[in-house]
Coordinates of C-alpha atoms in Angstrom, one line a residue:
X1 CA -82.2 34.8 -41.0
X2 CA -80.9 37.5 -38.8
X3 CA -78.7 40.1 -40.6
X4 CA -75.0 39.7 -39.8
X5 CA -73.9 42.5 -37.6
X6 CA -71.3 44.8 -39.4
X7 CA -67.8 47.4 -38.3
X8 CA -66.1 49.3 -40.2
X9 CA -62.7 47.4 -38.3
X10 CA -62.0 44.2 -36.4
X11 CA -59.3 44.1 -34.4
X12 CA -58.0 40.3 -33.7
X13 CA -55.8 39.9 -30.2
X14 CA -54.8 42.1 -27.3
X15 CA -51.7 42.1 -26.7
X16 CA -49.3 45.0 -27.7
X17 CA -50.5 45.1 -31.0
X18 CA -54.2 44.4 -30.6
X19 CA -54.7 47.3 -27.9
X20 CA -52.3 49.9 -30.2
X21 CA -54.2 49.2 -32.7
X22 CA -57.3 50.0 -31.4
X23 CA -55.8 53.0 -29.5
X24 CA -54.9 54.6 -33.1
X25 CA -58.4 53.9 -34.5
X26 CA -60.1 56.2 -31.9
X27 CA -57.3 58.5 -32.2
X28 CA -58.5 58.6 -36.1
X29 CA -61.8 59.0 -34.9
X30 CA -62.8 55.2 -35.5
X31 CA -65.0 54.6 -33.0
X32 CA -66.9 51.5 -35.0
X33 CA -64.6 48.6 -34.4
X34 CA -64.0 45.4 -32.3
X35 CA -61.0 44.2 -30.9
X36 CA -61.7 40.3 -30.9
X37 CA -59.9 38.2 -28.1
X38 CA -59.9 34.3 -27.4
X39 CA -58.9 35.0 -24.2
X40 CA -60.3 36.3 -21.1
X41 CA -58.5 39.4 -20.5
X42 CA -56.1 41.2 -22.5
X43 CA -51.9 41.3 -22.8
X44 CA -50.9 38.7 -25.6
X45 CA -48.1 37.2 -25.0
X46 CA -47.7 38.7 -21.7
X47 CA -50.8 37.2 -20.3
X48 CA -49.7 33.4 -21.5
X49 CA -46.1 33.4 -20.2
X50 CA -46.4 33.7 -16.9
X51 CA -43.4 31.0 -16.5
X52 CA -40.9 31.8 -13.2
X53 CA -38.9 34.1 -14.1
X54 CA -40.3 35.4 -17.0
X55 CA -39.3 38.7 -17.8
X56 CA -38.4 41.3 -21.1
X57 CA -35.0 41.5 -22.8
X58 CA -35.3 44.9 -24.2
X59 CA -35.6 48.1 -21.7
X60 CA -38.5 48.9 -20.3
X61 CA -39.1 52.7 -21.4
X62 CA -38.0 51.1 -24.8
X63 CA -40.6 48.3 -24.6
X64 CA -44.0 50.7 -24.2
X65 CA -46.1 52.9 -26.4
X66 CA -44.3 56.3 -26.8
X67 CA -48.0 57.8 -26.4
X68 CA -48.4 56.2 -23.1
X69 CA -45.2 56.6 -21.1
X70 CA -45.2 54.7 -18.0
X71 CA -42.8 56.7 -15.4
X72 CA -43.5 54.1 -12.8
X73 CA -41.7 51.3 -14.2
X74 CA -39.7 49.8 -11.6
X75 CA -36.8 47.9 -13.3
X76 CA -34.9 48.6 -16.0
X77 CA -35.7 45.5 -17.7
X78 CA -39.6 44.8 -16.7
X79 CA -41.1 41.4 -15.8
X80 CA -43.9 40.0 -16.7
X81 CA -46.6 40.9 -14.2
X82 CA -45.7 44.1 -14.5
X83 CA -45.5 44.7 -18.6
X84 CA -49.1 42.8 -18.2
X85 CA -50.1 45.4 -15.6
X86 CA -48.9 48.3 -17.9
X87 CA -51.0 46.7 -21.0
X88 CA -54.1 46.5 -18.5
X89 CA -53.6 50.1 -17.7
X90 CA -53.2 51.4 -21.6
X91 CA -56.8 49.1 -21.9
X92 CA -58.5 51.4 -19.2
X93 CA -56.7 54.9 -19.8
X94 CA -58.0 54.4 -23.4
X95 CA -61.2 53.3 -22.7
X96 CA -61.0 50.2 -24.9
X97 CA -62.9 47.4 -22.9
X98 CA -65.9 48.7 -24.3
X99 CA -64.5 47.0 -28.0
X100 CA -63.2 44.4 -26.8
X101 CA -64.6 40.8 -26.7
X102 CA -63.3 38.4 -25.1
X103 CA -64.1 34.7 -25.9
X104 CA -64.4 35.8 -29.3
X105 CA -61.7 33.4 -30.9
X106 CA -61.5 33.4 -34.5
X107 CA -62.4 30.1 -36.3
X108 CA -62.3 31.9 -40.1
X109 CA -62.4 34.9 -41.9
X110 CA -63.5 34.8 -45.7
X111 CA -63.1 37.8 -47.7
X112 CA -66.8 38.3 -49.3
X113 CA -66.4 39.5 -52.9
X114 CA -69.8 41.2 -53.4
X115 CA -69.8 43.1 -50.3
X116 CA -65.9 44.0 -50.3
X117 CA -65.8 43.0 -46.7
X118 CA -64.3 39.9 -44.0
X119 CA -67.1 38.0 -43.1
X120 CA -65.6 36.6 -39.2
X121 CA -66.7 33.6 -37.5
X122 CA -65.8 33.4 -33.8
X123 CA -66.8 31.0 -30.8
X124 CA -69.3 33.7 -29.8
X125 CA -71.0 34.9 -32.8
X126 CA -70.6 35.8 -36.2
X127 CA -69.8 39.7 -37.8
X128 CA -68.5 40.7 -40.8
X129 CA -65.6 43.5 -41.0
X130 CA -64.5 46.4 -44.3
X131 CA -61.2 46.1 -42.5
X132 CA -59.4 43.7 -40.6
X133 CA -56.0 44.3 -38.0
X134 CA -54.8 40.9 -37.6
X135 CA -52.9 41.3 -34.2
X136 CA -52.6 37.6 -33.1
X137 CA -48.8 37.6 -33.2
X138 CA -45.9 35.8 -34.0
X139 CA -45.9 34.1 -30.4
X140 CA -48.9 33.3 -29.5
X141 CA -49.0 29.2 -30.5
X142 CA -46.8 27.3 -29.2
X143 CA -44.8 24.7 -30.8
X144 CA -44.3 21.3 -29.1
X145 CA -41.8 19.1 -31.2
X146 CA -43.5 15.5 -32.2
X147 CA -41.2 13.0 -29.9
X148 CA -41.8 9.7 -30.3
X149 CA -42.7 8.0 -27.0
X150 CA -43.8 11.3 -25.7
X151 CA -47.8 10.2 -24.9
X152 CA -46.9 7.4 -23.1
X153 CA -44.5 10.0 -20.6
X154 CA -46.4 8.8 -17.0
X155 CA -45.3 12.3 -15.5
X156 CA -46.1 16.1 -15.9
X157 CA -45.8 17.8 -19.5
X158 CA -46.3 21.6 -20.8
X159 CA -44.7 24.2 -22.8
X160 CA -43.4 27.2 -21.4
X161 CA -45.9 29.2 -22.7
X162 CA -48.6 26.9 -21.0
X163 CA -46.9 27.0 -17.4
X164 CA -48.8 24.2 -15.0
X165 CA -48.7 26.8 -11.6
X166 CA -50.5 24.0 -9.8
X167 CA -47.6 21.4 -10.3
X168 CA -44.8 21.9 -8.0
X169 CA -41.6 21.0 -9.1
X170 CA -40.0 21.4 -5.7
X171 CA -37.8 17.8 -5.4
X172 CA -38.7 16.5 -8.8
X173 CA -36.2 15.3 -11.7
X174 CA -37.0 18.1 -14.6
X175 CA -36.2 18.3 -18.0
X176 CA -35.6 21.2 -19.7
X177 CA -36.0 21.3 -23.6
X178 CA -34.9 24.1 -26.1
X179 CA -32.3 26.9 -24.5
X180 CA -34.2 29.8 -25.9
X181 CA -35.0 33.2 -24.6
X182 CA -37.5 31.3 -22.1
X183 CA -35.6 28.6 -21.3
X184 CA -32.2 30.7 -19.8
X185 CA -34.9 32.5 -17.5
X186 CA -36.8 29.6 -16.2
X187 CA -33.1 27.5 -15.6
X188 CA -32.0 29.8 -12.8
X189 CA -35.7 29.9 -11.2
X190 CA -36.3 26.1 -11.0
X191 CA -32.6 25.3 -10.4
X192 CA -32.6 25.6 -6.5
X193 CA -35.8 24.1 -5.7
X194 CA -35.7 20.8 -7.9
X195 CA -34.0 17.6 -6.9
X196 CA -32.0 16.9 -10.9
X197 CA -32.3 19.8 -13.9
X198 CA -31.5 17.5 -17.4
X199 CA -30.8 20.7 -20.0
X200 CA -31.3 19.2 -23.6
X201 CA -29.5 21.9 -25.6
X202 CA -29.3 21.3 -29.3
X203 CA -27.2 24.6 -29.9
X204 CA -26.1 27.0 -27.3
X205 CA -27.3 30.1 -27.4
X206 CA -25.0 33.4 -27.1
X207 CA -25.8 35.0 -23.7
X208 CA -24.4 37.9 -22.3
X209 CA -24.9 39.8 -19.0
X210 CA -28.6 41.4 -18.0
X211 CA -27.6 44.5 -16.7
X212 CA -30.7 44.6 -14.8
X213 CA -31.0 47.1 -11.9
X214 CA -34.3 48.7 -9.8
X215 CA -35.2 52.4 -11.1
X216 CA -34.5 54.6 -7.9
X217 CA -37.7 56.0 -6.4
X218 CA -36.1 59.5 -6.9
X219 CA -35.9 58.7 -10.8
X220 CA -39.5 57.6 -11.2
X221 CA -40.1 60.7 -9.3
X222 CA -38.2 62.7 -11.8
X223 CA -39.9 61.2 -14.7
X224 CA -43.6 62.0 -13.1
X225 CA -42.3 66.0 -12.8
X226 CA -40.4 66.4 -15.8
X227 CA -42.1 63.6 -18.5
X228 CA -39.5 64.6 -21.1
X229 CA -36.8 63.2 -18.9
X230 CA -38.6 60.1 -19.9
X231 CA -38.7 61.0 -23.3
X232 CA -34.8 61.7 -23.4
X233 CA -34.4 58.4 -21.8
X234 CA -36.2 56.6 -24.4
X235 CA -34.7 58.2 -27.0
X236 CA -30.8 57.5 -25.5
X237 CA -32.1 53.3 -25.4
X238 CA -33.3 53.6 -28.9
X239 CA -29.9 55.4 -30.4
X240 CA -28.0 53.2 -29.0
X241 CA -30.2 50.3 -30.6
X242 CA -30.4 51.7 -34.1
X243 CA -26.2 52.3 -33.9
X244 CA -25.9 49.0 -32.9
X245 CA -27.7 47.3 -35.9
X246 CA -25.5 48.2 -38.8
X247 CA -23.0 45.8 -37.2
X248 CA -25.9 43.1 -37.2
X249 CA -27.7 43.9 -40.9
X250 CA -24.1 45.8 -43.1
X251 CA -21.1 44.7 -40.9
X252 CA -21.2 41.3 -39.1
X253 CA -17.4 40.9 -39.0
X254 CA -17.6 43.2 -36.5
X255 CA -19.6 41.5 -34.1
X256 CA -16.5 39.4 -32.8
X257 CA -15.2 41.5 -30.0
X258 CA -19.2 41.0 -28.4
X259 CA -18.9 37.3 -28.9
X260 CA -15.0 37.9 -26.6
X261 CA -17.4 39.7 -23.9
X262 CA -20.2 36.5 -24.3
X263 CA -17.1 34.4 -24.0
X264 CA -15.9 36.2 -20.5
X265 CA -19.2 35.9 -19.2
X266 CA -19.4 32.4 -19.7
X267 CA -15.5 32.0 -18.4
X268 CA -17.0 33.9 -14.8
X269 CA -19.4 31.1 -13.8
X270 CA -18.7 27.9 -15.7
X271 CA -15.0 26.5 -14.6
X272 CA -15.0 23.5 -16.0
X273 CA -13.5 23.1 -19.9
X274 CA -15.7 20.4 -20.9
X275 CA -19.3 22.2 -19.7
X276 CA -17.6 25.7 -21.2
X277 CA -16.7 23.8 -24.7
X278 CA -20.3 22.1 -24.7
X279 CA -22.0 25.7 -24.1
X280 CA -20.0 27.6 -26.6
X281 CA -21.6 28.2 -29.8
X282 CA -20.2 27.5 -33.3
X283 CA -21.9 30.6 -35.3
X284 CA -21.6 34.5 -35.0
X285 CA -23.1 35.7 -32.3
X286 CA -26.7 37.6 -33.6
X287 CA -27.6 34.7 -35.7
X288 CA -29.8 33.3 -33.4
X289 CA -31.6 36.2 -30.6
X290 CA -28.6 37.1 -28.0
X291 CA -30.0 36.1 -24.7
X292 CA -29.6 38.1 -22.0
X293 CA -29.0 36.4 -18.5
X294 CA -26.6 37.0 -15.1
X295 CA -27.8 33.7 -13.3
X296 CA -28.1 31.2 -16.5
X297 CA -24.8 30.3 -16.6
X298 CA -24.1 29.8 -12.2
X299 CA -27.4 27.8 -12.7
X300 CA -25.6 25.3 -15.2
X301 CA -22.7 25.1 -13.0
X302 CA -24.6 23.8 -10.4
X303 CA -24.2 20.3 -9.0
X304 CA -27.4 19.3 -9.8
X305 CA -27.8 20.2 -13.0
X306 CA -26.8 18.1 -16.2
X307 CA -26.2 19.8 -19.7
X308 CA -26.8 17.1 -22.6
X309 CA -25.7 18.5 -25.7
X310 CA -28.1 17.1 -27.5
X311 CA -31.6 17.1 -28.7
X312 CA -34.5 15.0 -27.7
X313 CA -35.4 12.6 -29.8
X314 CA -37.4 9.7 -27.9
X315 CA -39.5 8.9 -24.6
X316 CA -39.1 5.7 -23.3
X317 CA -41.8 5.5 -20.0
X318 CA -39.9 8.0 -17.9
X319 CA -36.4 7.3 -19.7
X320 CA -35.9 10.2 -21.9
X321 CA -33.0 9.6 -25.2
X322 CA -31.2 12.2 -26.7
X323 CA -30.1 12.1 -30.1
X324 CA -26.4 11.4 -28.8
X325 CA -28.0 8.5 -26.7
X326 CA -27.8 9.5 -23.1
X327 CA -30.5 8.7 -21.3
X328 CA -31.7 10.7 -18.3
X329 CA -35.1 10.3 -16.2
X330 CA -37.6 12.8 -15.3
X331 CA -40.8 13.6 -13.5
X332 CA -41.4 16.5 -15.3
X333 CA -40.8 17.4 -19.3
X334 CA -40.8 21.2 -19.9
X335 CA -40.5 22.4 -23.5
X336 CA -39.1 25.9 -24.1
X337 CA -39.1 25.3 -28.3
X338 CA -40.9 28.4 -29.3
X339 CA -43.6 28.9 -31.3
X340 CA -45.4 28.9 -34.9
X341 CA -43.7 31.8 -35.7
X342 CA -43.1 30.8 -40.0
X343 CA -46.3 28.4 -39.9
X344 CA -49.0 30.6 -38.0
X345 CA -51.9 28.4 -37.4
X346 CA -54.2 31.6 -37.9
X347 CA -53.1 31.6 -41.6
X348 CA -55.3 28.3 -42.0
X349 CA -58.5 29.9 -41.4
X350 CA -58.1 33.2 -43.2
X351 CA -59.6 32.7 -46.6
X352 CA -59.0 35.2 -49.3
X353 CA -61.1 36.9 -52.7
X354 CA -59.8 33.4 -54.9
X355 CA -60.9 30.9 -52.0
X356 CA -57.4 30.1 -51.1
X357 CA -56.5 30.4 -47.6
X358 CA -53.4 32.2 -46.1
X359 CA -51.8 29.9 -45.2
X360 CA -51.8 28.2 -49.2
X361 CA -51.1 31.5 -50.4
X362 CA -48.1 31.8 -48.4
X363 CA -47.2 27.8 -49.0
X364 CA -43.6 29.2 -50.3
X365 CA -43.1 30.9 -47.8
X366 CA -44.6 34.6 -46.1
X367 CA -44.3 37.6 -48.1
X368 CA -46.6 41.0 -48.0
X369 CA -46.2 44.4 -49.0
X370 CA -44.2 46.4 -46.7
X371 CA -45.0 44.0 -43.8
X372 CA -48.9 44.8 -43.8
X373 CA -50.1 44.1 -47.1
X374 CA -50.8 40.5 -48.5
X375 CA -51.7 40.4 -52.4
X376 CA -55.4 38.4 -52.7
X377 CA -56.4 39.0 -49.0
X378 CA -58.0 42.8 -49.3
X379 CA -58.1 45.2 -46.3
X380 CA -56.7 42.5 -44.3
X381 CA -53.6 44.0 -42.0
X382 CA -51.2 41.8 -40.3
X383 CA -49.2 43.5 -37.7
X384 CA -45.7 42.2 -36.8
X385 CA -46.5 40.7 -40.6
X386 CA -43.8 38.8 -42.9
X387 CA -40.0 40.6 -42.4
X388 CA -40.8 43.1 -39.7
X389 CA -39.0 41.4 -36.8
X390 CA -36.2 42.7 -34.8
X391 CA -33.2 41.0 -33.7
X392 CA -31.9 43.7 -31.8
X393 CA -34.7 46.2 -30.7
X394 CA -38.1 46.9 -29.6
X395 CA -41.0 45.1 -31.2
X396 CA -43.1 48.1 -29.9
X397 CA -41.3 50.5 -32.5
X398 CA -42.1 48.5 -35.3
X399 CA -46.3 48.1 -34.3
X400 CA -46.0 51.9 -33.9
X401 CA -45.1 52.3 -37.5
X402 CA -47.3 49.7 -38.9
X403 CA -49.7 51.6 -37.1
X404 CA -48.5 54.7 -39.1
X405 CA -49.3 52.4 -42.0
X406 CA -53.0 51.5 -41.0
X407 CA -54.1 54.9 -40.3
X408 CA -52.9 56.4 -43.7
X409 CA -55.1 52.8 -44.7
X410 CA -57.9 53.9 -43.7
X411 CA -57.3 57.4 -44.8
X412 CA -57.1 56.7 -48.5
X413 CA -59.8 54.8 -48.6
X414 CA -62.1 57.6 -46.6
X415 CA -60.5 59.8 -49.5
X416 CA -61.4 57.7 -52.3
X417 CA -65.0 57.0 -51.6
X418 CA -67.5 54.6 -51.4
X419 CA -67.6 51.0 -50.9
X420 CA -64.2 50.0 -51.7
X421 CA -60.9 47.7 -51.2
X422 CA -57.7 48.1 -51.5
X423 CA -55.1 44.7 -52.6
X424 CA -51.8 44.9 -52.2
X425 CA -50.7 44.7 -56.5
X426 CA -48.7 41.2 -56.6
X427 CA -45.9 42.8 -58.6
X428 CA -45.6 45.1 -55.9
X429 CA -45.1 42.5 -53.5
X430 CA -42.6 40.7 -55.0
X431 CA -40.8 44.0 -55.7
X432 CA -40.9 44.8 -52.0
X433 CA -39.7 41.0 -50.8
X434 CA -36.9 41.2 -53.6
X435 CA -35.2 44.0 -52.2
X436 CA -35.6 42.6 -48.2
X437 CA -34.5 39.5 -49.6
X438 CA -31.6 41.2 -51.2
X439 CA -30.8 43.1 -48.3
X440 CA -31.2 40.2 -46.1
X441 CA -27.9 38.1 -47.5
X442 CA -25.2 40.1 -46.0
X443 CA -27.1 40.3 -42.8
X444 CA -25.5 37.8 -40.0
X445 CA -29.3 36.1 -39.8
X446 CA -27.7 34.9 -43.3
X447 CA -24.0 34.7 -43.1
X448 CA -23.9 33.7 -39.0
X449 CA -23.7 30.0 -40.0
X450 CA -27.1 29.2 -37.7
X451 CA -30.3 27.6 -38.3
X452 CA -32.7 29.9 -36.2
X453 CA -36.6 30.2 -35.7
X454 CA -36.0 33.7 -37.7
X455 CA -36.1 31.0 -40.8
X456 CA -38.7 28.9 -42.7
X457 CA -38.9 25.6 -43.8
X458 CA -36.8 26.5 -47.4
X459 CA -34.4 28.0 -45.2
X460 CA -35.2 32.0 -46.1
X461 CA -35.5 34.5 -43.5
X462 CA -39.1 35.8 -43.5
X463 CA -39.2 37.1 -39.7
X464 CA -36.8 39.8 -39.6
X465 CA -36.8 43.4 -40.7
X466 CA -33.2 43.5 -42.2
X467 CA -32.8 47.4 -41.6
X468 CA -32.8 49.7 -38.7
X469 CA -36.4 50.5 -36.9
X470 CA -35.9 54.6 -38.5
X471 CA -35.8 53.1 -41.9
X472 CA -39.1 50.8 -41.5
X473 CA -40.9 54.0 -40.1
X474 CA -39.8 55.5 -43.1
X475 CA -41.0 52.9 -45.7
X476 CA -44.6 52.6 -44.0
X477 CA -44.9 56.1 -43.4
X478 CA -47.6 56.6 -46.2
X479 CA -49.8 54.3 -48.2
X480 CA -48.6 54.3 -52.0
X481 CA -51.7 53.6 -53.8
X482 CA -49.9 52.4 -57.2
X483 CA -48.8 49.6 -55.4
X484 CA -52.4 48.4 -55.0
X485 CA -55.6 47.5 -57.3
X486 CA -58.9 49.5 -55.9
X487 CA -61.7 47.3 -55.8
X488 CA -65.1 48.8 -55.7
X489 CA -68.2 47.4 -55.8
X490 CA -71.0 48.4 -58.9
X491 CA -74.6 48.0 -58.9
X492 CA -75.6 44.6 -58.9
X493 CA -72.9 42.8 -59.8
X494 CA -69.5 41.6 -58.4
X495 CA -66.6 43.7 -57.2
X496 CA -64.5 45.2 -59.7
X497 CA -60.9 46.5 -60.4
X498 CA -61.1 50.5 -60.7
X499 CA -58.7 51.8 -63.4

């Protein structure tokens, strides 16, 4: 039997987190790691939507790596070719395609008890890890609802996430499930080129105005001189951000003069009462993800476009039923209804020191230690783990600050010698999860009167971070090592708890 081959770090995925997480490992000095993708190139989510349209809520010097500032972008909200570009460029200016495999998906990791290590199986081989980054993200599987009827549909089906490029929709009756943050981008793209659009909309989303603009030539210019003109730049979109949230997590009676500006925007485009009154929403604005969108709303007004305000609920042949029992037909079914975001399928084949698997472990519903520490799963780090979302901000703020987390990780363990482990304490992870939890009930994810993706299936919120981005840096800063149990390994014999 050949000997399984061994790094100190695997890395799973490649998208934002994947890649920053192996960019902080060699800035460590890590040089022995992996990153592991299924995939054949790199960029995460931003290499599987590739939908028309498709594009980034959330400014674009916001929504990179403060260590590799792009002064080139050329909008001021980026799309998806060219955040995809920018994640290929942070792969080569880093030098990380030498780690990376690609193909490599992961069919299970088992924490081995004797050797205090993850021993990985992946569709192109077999390793075995002291530390594993699990960077597969919070969007990366995507949820089709179970329709009845919906296999015996004789025309074209995917998700949004899954976009057929080879199918033309030009002149086709499309349906268009779920009015998420995909589904008000690919609405305005599909709209003019398609014979009928049927919207199923089970609730309408909050949307206001994308103001989107291109970044003057003389600006990028400006940026390339004088990089902390960048840097101020940045800094001005993330204020404004972390200001913004206390109306969101502390204060959301205060959100109603945004919902009057959602309202107005609405009021601009859609003219008539009874597509207005089907479009407004019933909850606080910020209980579900404001959308972001100048063309969504003259899309729906559009002659050819029907709004059911309903949800699917059957197939019949080509005859599709909502659950208020219109019928429409279609050529072409496209679902925009998320992903596994509370249910990741990558929590079934992680198996952890008592044999359960993640995804048992976290049967009631996700909780770890500051976001990157799950109790019985040793040196195991999610990033973008349970409660680390934002509602408001840039993802890449809270991966930077996880990554904070996994260097000082890796640290303490260097500092404490030998062949060890460290497991998040379960009393410290409850202790953690108690006070998000109790900070979570005034938010408005809690008191907005929604039911959002941001939820599981017992109804609590286990997505979002339920503070500002300053105060999550702040609480991952630095490993506390009384919140976990050292487990080192002694001659002979099984792994043991150190005092």
């Amino acid at each position: 039997m050949t000997e399984r081959e061994h790094v100190r770090v695997a890395v799973v995925g490649s998208g934002f987190g994947g890649l920053g997480a192996a960019v902080r490992l060699r800035r460590e000095g890590i040089t022995d790691f992996v990153v592991l993708e299924r995939a054949d190139s790199v960029g995460g989510t931003w290499r599987d939507n590739s939908y028309p349209g498709c594009a980034c809520d959330v400014p674009s010097h916001l929504y990179s790596f403060s260590f590799a500032p792009n002064p080139d972008w050329p909008r001021a909200f980026s799309g998806q070719q060219h955040i995809r570009a920018y994640l290929e460029h942070v792969t080569d200016v880093f030098r990380l395609r030498p780690h990376i495999r690609f193909g490599a998906e992961v069919e299970k990791m088992t924490w081995n008890g004797e050797r205090l290590c993850w021993d990985i199986e992946t569709r192109s081989g077999s390793l075995s890890a002291d530390v594993v980054v699990s960077a597969t993200g919070p969007l990366s599987d995507p949820r089709i609802p179970d329709i009845p009827g919906l296999d015996s549909f004789p025309g074209k089906v995917f998700h949004s996430a899954r976009w057929d490029h080879d199918y033309d929709l030009t002149g086709k009756r499309v349906a268009m499930v779920g009015t998420g943050a995909s589904a008000i981008q690919i609405v305005p793209s599909v709209q003019p080129r398609v014979s009928r659009l049927t919207l199923f909309q089970r609730t309408p989303p909050w949307v206001l105005p994308r103001v989107d603009r291109a970044i003057s030539g003389a600006e990028r210019a400006l940026h390339r001189a004088l990089p902390v003109t960048a840097r101020l730049r940045r800094a001005l979109l993330w204020g404004i951000r972390e200001l913004q949230v206390q109306a969101f997590t502390r204060h959301p009676e205060e959100l109603g003069f945004v919902e009057q500006l959602a309202k107005r925007n609405m009021a601009r485009a859609i003219k008539d009462p009874a597509l207005r009154a089907r479009l407004t929403p019933d909850y606080r604005i910020g209980c579900k993800r404001i959308l972001l969108s100048s063309d969504y709303y003259p899309a729906l007004a559009q002659p050819n476009v029907d709004v059911v305000a309903s949800g699917l609920t059957e197939v019949r042949g080509s005859t599709l039923v909502a659950a208020d029992g219109s019928e429409a037909e279609a050529d072409a079914i496209i679902f925009g209804t998320g992903f596994h975001v509370t249910d990741m399928p990558v929590a079934e084949r992680v198996v952890g020191a008592d044999g359960r698997t993640l995804a048992e472990a976290w049967k009631g519903g996700m909780e770890a230690l500051r976001g990157s520490s799950v109790a019985g799963f040793p040196n195991w780090i999610p990033i973008i783990g349970p409660n680390t979302g934002l509602g408001n901000s840039s993802m890449i703020l809270i991966i930077e600050s996880q990554l904070n987390y996994l260097a000082d990780f890796l640290r303490q363990m260097k500092v404490l010698g030998g062949r060890i482990a460290l497991d998040a304490r379960p009393a410290a992870v409850e202790a953690w999860n108690h006070r998000v939890q109790e900070r979570m009930k005034r938010t408005v994810w809690s008191t907005g009167g929604c039911t959002s993706w941001y939820l599981d299936a017992s109804g609590r919120n286990t997505t979002i971070w339920p503070g500002t981005t300053s105060e999550f840096r702040r609480a991952t800063r630095r490993v506390d090592l009384a919140e976990y149990d050292v487990l080192r390994v002694t001659a002979g014999q099984q792994a043991e708890v150190a005092a």
